[in-house]
Short mmCIF file of C-alpha atoms in Angstrom, two decimals:
data_model
loop_
_atom_site.label_atom_id
_atom_site.label_comp_id
_atom_site.label_asym_id
_atom_site.label_seq_id
_atom_site.Cartn_x
_atom_site.Cartn_y
_atom_site.Cartn_z
CA MET M 1 0.00 0.00 0.00
CA LYS M 2 2.88 2.38 0.80
CA ARG M 3 4.33 1.92 -2.70
CA GLN M 4 0.93 2.44 -4.35
CA LEU M 5 0.46 5.72 -2.45
CA SER M 6 3.95 6.84 -3.45
CA VAL M 7 3.25 6.04 -7.12
CA PHE M 8 -0.12 7.83 -6.91
CA LEU M 9 1.56 10.99 -5.60
CA LYS M 10 4.23 10.81 -8.30
CA GLY M 11 1.45 10.46 -10.88
CA ALA M 12 -0.25 13.52 -9.38
CA GLY M 13 3.03 15.42 -9.80
CA MET M 14 3.23 14.33 -13.43
CA GLY M 15 -0.35 15.43 -14.06
CA ALA M 16 0.25 18.82 -12.44
CA ALA M 17 3.39 19.36 -14.52
CA ASP M 18 1.67 18.38 -17.77
CA ALA M 19 -1.07 20.96 -17.16
CA VAL M 20 1.55 23.73 -17.47
CA PRO M 21 2.87 24.70 -20.93
CA GLY M 22 6.65 24.35 -20.81
CA VAL M 23 6.84 21.55 -18.22
CA SER M 24 6.97 17.81 -18.88
CA GLY M 25 5.46 15.06 -16.77
CA GLY M 26 8.38 12.97 -17.99
CA THR M 27 10.70 15.27 -16.04
CA ILE M 28 8.80 14.51 -12.83
CA ALA M 29 8.96 10.78 -13.60
CA PHE M 30 12.69 11.13 -14.19
CA VAL M 31 13.36 12.96 -10.94
CA THR M 32 11.18 10.68 -8.81
CA GLY M 33 12.89 7.56 -10.13
CA ILE M 34 10.01 5.92 -12.01
CA TYR M 35 10.91 6.92 -15.58
CA GLU M 36 12.30 3.64 -16.89
CA GLU M 37 9.61 1.58 -15.15
CA LEU M 38 7.01 3.89 -16.72
CA ILE M 39 8.39 3.39 -20.24
CA HIS M 40 8.74 -0.38 -19.93
CA THR M 41 5.24 -0.67 -18.39
CA ILE M 42 3.59 1.28 -21.21
CA LYS M 43 5.35 -0.97 -23.73
CA GLN M 44 3.65 -4.02 -22.20
CA PHE M 45 0.21 -2.77 -23.27
CA GLY M 46 -0.06 -4.46 -26.64
CA PRO M 47 -0.45 -7.86 -28.33
CA SER M 48 1.85 -9.47 -25.74
CA ALA M 49 -0.78 -8.70 -23.07
CA PHE M 50 -3.29 -10.92 -24.90
CA VAL M 51 -0.73 -13.75 -25.00
CA ALA M 52 -0.11 -13.35 -21.24
CA TRP M 53 -3.86 -13.48 -20.54
CA ARG M 54 -4.28 -16.64 -22.64
CA ARG M 55 -1.40 -18.35 -20.84
CA GLY M 56 -2.06 -17.40 -17.22
CA GLY M 57 -5.42 -15.66 -16.96
CA LEU M 58 -5.99 -12.40 -15.11
CA ALA M 59 -3.21 -13.03 -12.57
CA LEU M 60 -0.48 -13.28 -15.22
CA LEU M 61 -2.04 -10.40 -17.17
CA ALA M 62 -1.89 -8.14 -14.10
CA THR M 63 1.77 -9.06 -13.57
CA HIS M 64 2.59 -8.60 -17.27
CA LEU M 65 1.00 -5.13 -17.32
CA ASN M 66 2.54 -4.17 -13.94
CA LEU M 67 -0.90 -2.99 -12.80
CA THR M 68 0.22 -2.41 -9.21
CA PHE M 69 2.29 0.43 -10.71
CA ALA M 70 0.14 1.48 -13.68
CA ILE M 71 -3.22 1.86 -11.91
CA PRO M 72 -2.16 4.18 -9.04
CA LEU M 73 -0.01 6.18 -11.48
CA LEU M 74 -2.92 6.73 -13.87
CA LEU M 75 -5.26 7.58 -11.00
CA GLY M 76 -2.76 10.16 -9.74
CA ILE M 77 -2.37 11.73 -13.20
CA ALA M 78 -6.13 11.81 -13.80
CA ALA M 79 -6.94 13.24 -10.36
CA SER M 80 -4.31 15.92 -10.77
CA LEU M 81 -5.34 16.91 -14.30
CA VAL M 82 -8.98 17.30 -13.31
CA SER M 83 -8.28 19.14 -10.06
CA VAL M 84 -5.22 21.16 -11.04
CA ALA M 85 -6.49 22.34 -14.45
CA HIS M 86 -8.54 25.13 -12.86
CA LEU M 87 -5.73 26.19 -10.52
CA VAL M 88 -3.12 26.20 -13.28
CA VAL M 89 -5.26 28.30 -15.61
CA TRP M 90 -5.80 30.78 -12.77
CA LEU M 91 -2.09 30.90 -11.89
CA MET M 92 -1.12 31.36 -15.54
CA GLU M 93 -3.47 34.33 -15.77
CA GLU M 94 -2.85 35.92 -12.37
CA HIS M 95 0.73 34.98 -11.41
CA PRO M 96 2.61 33.86 -14.55
CA LEU M 97 6.02 35.05 -13.33
CA LEU M 98 5.82 33.11 -10.07
CA LEU M 99 4.51 29.97 -11.79
CA ASN M 100 7.23 30.04 -14.46
CA GLY M 101 9.85 30.77 -11.81
CA PHE M 102 8.84 27.71 -9.80
CA PHE M 103 9.00 25.40 -12.79
CA PHE M 104 12.24 26.96 -14.07
CA GLY M 105 13.89 26.07 -10.76
CA LEU M 106 12.33 22.63 -10.83
CA VAL M 107 13.52 21.81 -14.36
CA ALA M 108 16.98 23.35 -13.86
CA ALA M 109 17.53 21.22 -10.76
CA SER M 110 16.24 18.20 -12.68
CA ALA M 111 18.96 18.71 -15.28
CA ILE M 112 21.57 18.74 -12.51
CA VAL M 113 20.16 15.60 -10.91
CA VAL M 114 20.16 13.50 -14.09
CA SER M 115 23.41 14.85 -15.60
CA ARG M 116 25.78 12.73 -13.51
CA HIS M 117 27.97 10.80 -15.91
CA PRO M 118 27.63 7.01 -15.70
CA ALA M 119 30.70 4.77 -15.68
CA ASP M 120 30.47 4.02 -19.41
CA TRP M 121 30.20 7.68 -20.49
CA LYS M 122 32.30 8.51 -23.58
CA LEU M 123 33.17 11.76 -25.33
CA TRP M 124 30.93 10.86 -28.29
CA HIS M 125 27.93 10.96 -25.94
CA LEU M 126 28.10 14.74 -26.37
CA ILE M 127 26.47 14.16 -29.79
CA PRO M 128 23.08 12.96 -28.44
CA LEU M 129 23.32 15.63 -25.73
CA VAL M 130 23.62 18.39 -28.36
CA ALA M 131 20.94 16.71 -30.49
CA GLY M 132 18.56 16.85 -27.53
CA LEU M 133 19.31 20.55 -27.03
CA LEU M 134 18.63 21.34 -30.70
CA LEU M 135 15.45 19.26 -30.86
CA ALA M 136 14.04 20.81 -27.68
CA HIS M 137 14.70 24.26 -29.15
CA GLY M 138 13.40 23.51 -32.64
CA LEU M 139 10.33 21.33 -32.05
CA PRO M 140 7.93 24.14 -31.03
CA SER M 141 8.66 26.09 -34.22
CA LEU M 142 7.62 23.05 -36.30
CA MET M 143 4.29 22.49 -34.54
CA PRO M 144 2.19 25.22 -36.23
CA VAL M 145 2.23 23.16 -39.47
CA ILE M 146 -0.38 20.96 -37.75
CA THR M 147 -2.89 23.76 -38.33
CA LEU M 148 -2.58 23.10 -42.09
CA LEU M 149 -4.43 19.80 -41.65
CA GLY M 150 -7.70 21.75 -41.65
CA SER M 151 -9.97 19.22 -39.93
CA GLU M 152 -10.15 19.80 -36.16
CA ALA M 153 -10.68 16.07 -35.54
CA LEU M 154 -7.51 15.19 -37.50
CA MET M 155 -5.61 17.95 -35.72
CA LEU M 156 -6.72 16.54 -32.36
CA VAL M 157 -5.57 13.01 -33.29
CA VAL M 158 -2.17 14.16 -34.57
CA GLY M 159 -1.82 16.64 -31.70
CA GLY M 160 -2.66 13.93 -29.16
CA ALA M 161 -0.04 11.56 -30.62
CA ILE M 162 2.64 14.27 -30.51
CA ALA M 163 1.68 15.59 -27.07
CA ILE M 164 1.63 12.16 -25.41
CA SER M 165 4.99 11.32 -26.98
CA ALA M 166 6.34 14.57 -25.54
CA LEU M 167 4.92 13.59 -22.14
CA LEU M 168 7.30 10.61 -22.21
CA LEU M 169 10.30 12.87 -22.89
CA PRO M 170 11.77 14.77 -19.92
CA GLY M 171 12.10 18.43 -20.76
CA VAL M 172 9.67 18.43 -23.70
CA SER M 173 6.29 19.76 -22.68
CA GLY M 174 3.26 18.21 -24.33
CA SER M 175 1.21 21.17 -23.13
CA PHE M 176 3.59 23.66 -24.74
CA LEU M 177 3.56 21.73 -28.02
CA LEU M 178 -0.25 21.76 -27.87
CA LEU M 179 -0.03 25.52 -27.32
CA THR M 180 2.18 25.96 -30.41
CA MET M 181 -0.25 23.74 -32.37
CA GLY M 182 -3.12 25.99 -31.28
CA LEU M 183 -4.83 23.12 -29.45
CA TYR M 184 -4.00 23.83 -25.80
CA GLY M 185 -7.06 25.96 -25.07
CA THR M 186 -9.35 23.52 -26.90
CA VAL M 187 -8.08 20.49 -24.95
CA MET M 188 -8.08 22.25 -21.56
CA GLU M 189 -11.64 23.47 -22.10
CA GLY M 190 -12.59 19.93 -23.07
CA ILE M 191 -11.10 18.60 -19.81
CA ARG M 192 -12.80 21.23 -17.69
CA GLY M 193 -16.13 20.85 -19.49
CA PHE M 194 -15.99 17.03 -19.77
CA ASP M 195 -16.52 17.20 -23.55
CA LEU M 196 -16.51 13.44 -24.15
CA GLU M 197 -16.58 13.66 -27.96
CA LEU M 198 -13.55 15.94 -28.12
CA LEU M 199 -11.67 14.00 -25.45
CA SER M 200 -12.36 10.68 -27.20
CA ILE M 201 -10.87 11.95 -30.47
CA PHE M 202 -7.86 13.33 -28.61
CA ALA M 203 -7.50 10.02 -26.72
CA VAL M 204 -7.23 8.08 -30.00
CA GLY M 205 -4.20 10.15 -30.96
CA CYS M 206 -2.75 9.72 -27.48
CA LEU M 207 -3.05 5.92 -27.71
CA ILE M 208 -1.34 5.87 -31.12
CA GLY M 209 1.56 7.98 -29.88
CA LEU M 210 1.80 6.22 -26.54
CA PHE M 211 2.14 2.67 -27.85
CA GLY M 212 4.44 3.55 -30.74
CA PHE M 213 6.80 5.91 -28.96
CA SER M 214 7.04 3.88 -25.74
CA ARG M 215 8.34 0.91 -27.72
CA LEU M 216 11.02 3.05 -29.35
CA LEU M 217 12.09 4.54 -25.99
CA SER M 218 12.09 1.13 -24.29
CA TRP M 219 14.40 -0.26 -26.97
CA LEU M 220 16.71 2.76 -26.75
CA LEU M 221 16.94 2.55 -22.96
CA ARG M 222 17.59 -1.17 -23.07
CA ASP M 223 20.20 -1.25 -25.86
CA HIS M 224 21.65 2.30 -25.85
CA ARG M 225 21.01 3.51 -22.32
CA THR M 226 23.81 6.04 -21.80
CA ALA M 227 23.38 7.72 -25.18
CA THR M 228 19.61 7.88 -24.63
CA MET M 229 20.06 9.40 -21.18
CA GLN M 230 22.32 12.08 -22.65
CA LEU M 231 19.68 12.82 -25.28
CA LEU M 232 17.07 13.20 -22.53
CA ILE M 233 19.35 15.53 -20.55
CA GLY M 234 19.66 17.66 -23.70
CA PHE M 235 15.86 17.84 -23.89
CA ILE M 236 15.66 18.97 -20.26
CA VAL M 237 18.31 21.71 -20.61
CA GLY M 238 16.87 22.80 -23.96
CA SER M 239 13.46 23.37 -22.41
CA LEU M 240 14.71 25.94 -19.88
CA PRO M 241 14.37 29.04 -22.13
CA VAL M 242 10.64 28.31 -22.55
CA LEU M 243 10.25 28.66 -18.77
CA TRP M 244 12.29 31.85 -18.31
CA PRO M 245 9.81 34.12 -16.48
CA TRP M 246 10.89 37.46 -17.96
CA ARG M 247 10.37 37.26 -21.70
CA GLU M 248 8.68 39.11 -24.54
CA LEU M 249 6.79 37.44 -27.36
CA VAL M 250 8.35 38.71 -30.60
CA ARG M 251 6.90 36.32 -33.19
CA TYR M 252 3.57 34.52 -33.37
CA GLN M 253 0.89 33.36 -35.77
CA LEU M 254 -2.85 33.02 -35.50
CA GLY M 255 -4.44 29.58 -35.35
CA PRO M 256 -7.58 28.49 -37.23
CA GLN M 257 -9.81 29.82 -34.43
CA GLY M 258 -7.94 33.12 -34.12
CA GLN M 259 -5.87 32.02 -31.12
CA MET M 260 -2.31 33.33 -30.81
CA ILE M 261 0.39 30.66 -31.28
CA PRO M 262 3.78 31.74 -29.85
CA LEU M 263 6.80 31.12 -32.09
CA ASP M 264 9.70 33.10 -30.62
CA TYR M 265 10.55 35.09 -27.49
CA ARG M 266 13.10 37.70 -26.44
CA TYR M 267 14.55 36.97 -23.01
CA LEU M 268 14.81 39.89 -20.60
CA THR M 269 16.16 40.85 -17.20
CA PRO M 270 13.60 41.62 -14.46
CA GLY M 271 14.36 45.34 -14.84
CA ASP M 272 13.92 45.34 -18.62
CA TYR M 273 10.71 43.36 -18.24
CA ALA M 274 9.33 45.94 -15.79
CA ASN M 275 10.29 48.83 -18.08
CA LEU M 276 8.78 47.14 -21.12
CA THR M 277 5.49 45.96 -19.62
CA GLY M 278 4.93 48.46 -16.83
CA ASP M 279 4.38 45.54 -14.44
CA ALA M 280 6.55 44.73 -11.44
CA GLY M 281 9.52 42.47 -12.24
CA LEU M 282 9.09 40.63 -8.89
CA MET M 283 12.72 39.56 -8.95
CA LEU M 284 12.96 38.41 -5.32
CA PRO M 285 9.59 36.56 -5.22
CA VAL M 286 10.37 34.81 -8.51
CA LEU M 287 13.86 33.85 -7.33
CA ALA M 288 12.24 32.48 -4.18
CA THR M 289 9.86 30.29 -6.22
CA MET M 290 12.82 29.12 -8.33
CA LEU M 291 14.58 28.11 -5.13
CA VAL M 292 11.48 26.27 -3.88
CA GLY M 293 11.25 24.33 -7.15
CA ALA M 294 14.96 23.45 -7.07
CA VAL M 295 14.89 22.39 -3.41
CA LEU M 296 11.82 20.23 -4.04
CA VAL M 297 13.57 18.35 -6.86
CA LEU M 298 16.86 17.96 -5.01
CA GLY M 299 14.99 16.75 -1.95
CA LEU M 300 13.02 14.18 -3.97
CA ALA M 301 16.19 13.00 -5.69
CA GLY M 302 17.98 12.66 -2.34
CA TYR M 303 15.05 10.74 -0.85
CA HIS M 304 14.95 8.40 -3.85
CA ARG M 305 18.71 7.82 -3.63
CA VAL M 306 18.54 6.98 0.09
CA SER M 307 15.48 4.78 -0.44
CA SER M 308 17.18 2.90 -3.28
CA SER M 309 20.34 2.43 -1.22
CA GLY M 310 18.27 1.05 1.66
CA LYS M 311 16.55 -1.46 -0.63
CA VAL M 312 19.89 -2.58 -2.07
CA ALA M 313 21.35 -2.97 1.43
CA ALA M 314 18.28 -4.89 2.60
CA GLY M 315 18.48 -7.15 -0.45
CA SER M 316 22.17 -7.82 0.18
CA LYS M 317 21.50 -8.64 3.84
CA THR M 318 18.72 -11.06 2.87
CA ALA M 319 21.02 -12.78 0.39
CA LEU M 320 23.76 -13.09 3.02
CA ASP M 321 21.29 -14.48 5.57
CA LYS M 322 20.13 -17.09 3.07
CA GLU M 323 23.74 -18.00 2.27
CA ASP M 324 24.59 -18.34 5.99
CA GLY M 325 21.51 -20.51 6.48
CA SER M 326 22.42 -22.79 3.62
CA ASN M 327 26.02 -23.10 4.88
CA ALA M 328 24.74 -24.03 8.34
#
């Protein structure tokens, strides 16, 4: 029960992060130590699940799908998305600097946490790191082409596939990509208004992206783990400019429903932001929220490290006890 509650809370953190344009639920999964289990669990939902059910019934199916992990995680994400959607929209409208500051600190600390070089790190691993940086920077500028599809239903399917794939990537925000596709407002209103028709169409795209992309990521993590981790670190670092609180929109286009789709920003100091907008720069409060976000991530990472060390030590002690018993 303790593990299920922990996974539920981590899922709630993922859902809260995914409600904010610029933040990825994958980053929260990464920091809280469930990222690889998440990817490998999603991969199990496919034809192999039917084979497991035929061979061992519901018991083997539940084990195959890792339902003791998947169910509390999904419940946490769903509960958070439904409950946090209203709060996030309000914070984005009323306190955007503080909200962006918090998540900037959170993501920056995440990059520090996951950037420790493993034992098999090589100089050539800089290539996927740089590739991740470039992709994180360039992806949003490619998203407005989705509006050329014309049909809103088709846009929702394609947008869902892309957004859910981004959810699985630390540092790449599915919400922000939806924003650049001109679909963020549509989807959030659908969630808040329980528009089942719209959400069903969006869910089809999500399922397509989820099953396809999870298999690719699972293979990469299994056969090319270090290079893949460097790519993911590049995504995380590359997402930081999107969260910089003091910025000015300098290039945008209008979506099919007249909504503004951001394409490029100019990054400012708090003083320049105040002079440009006439609003307070709130430097100290924003720095405080950055610190809170960073401390939260570093604390979670430290807790996970201690918890993992305790499990390893307990496992080693159990193995030694068994060995002593067999020798006796």
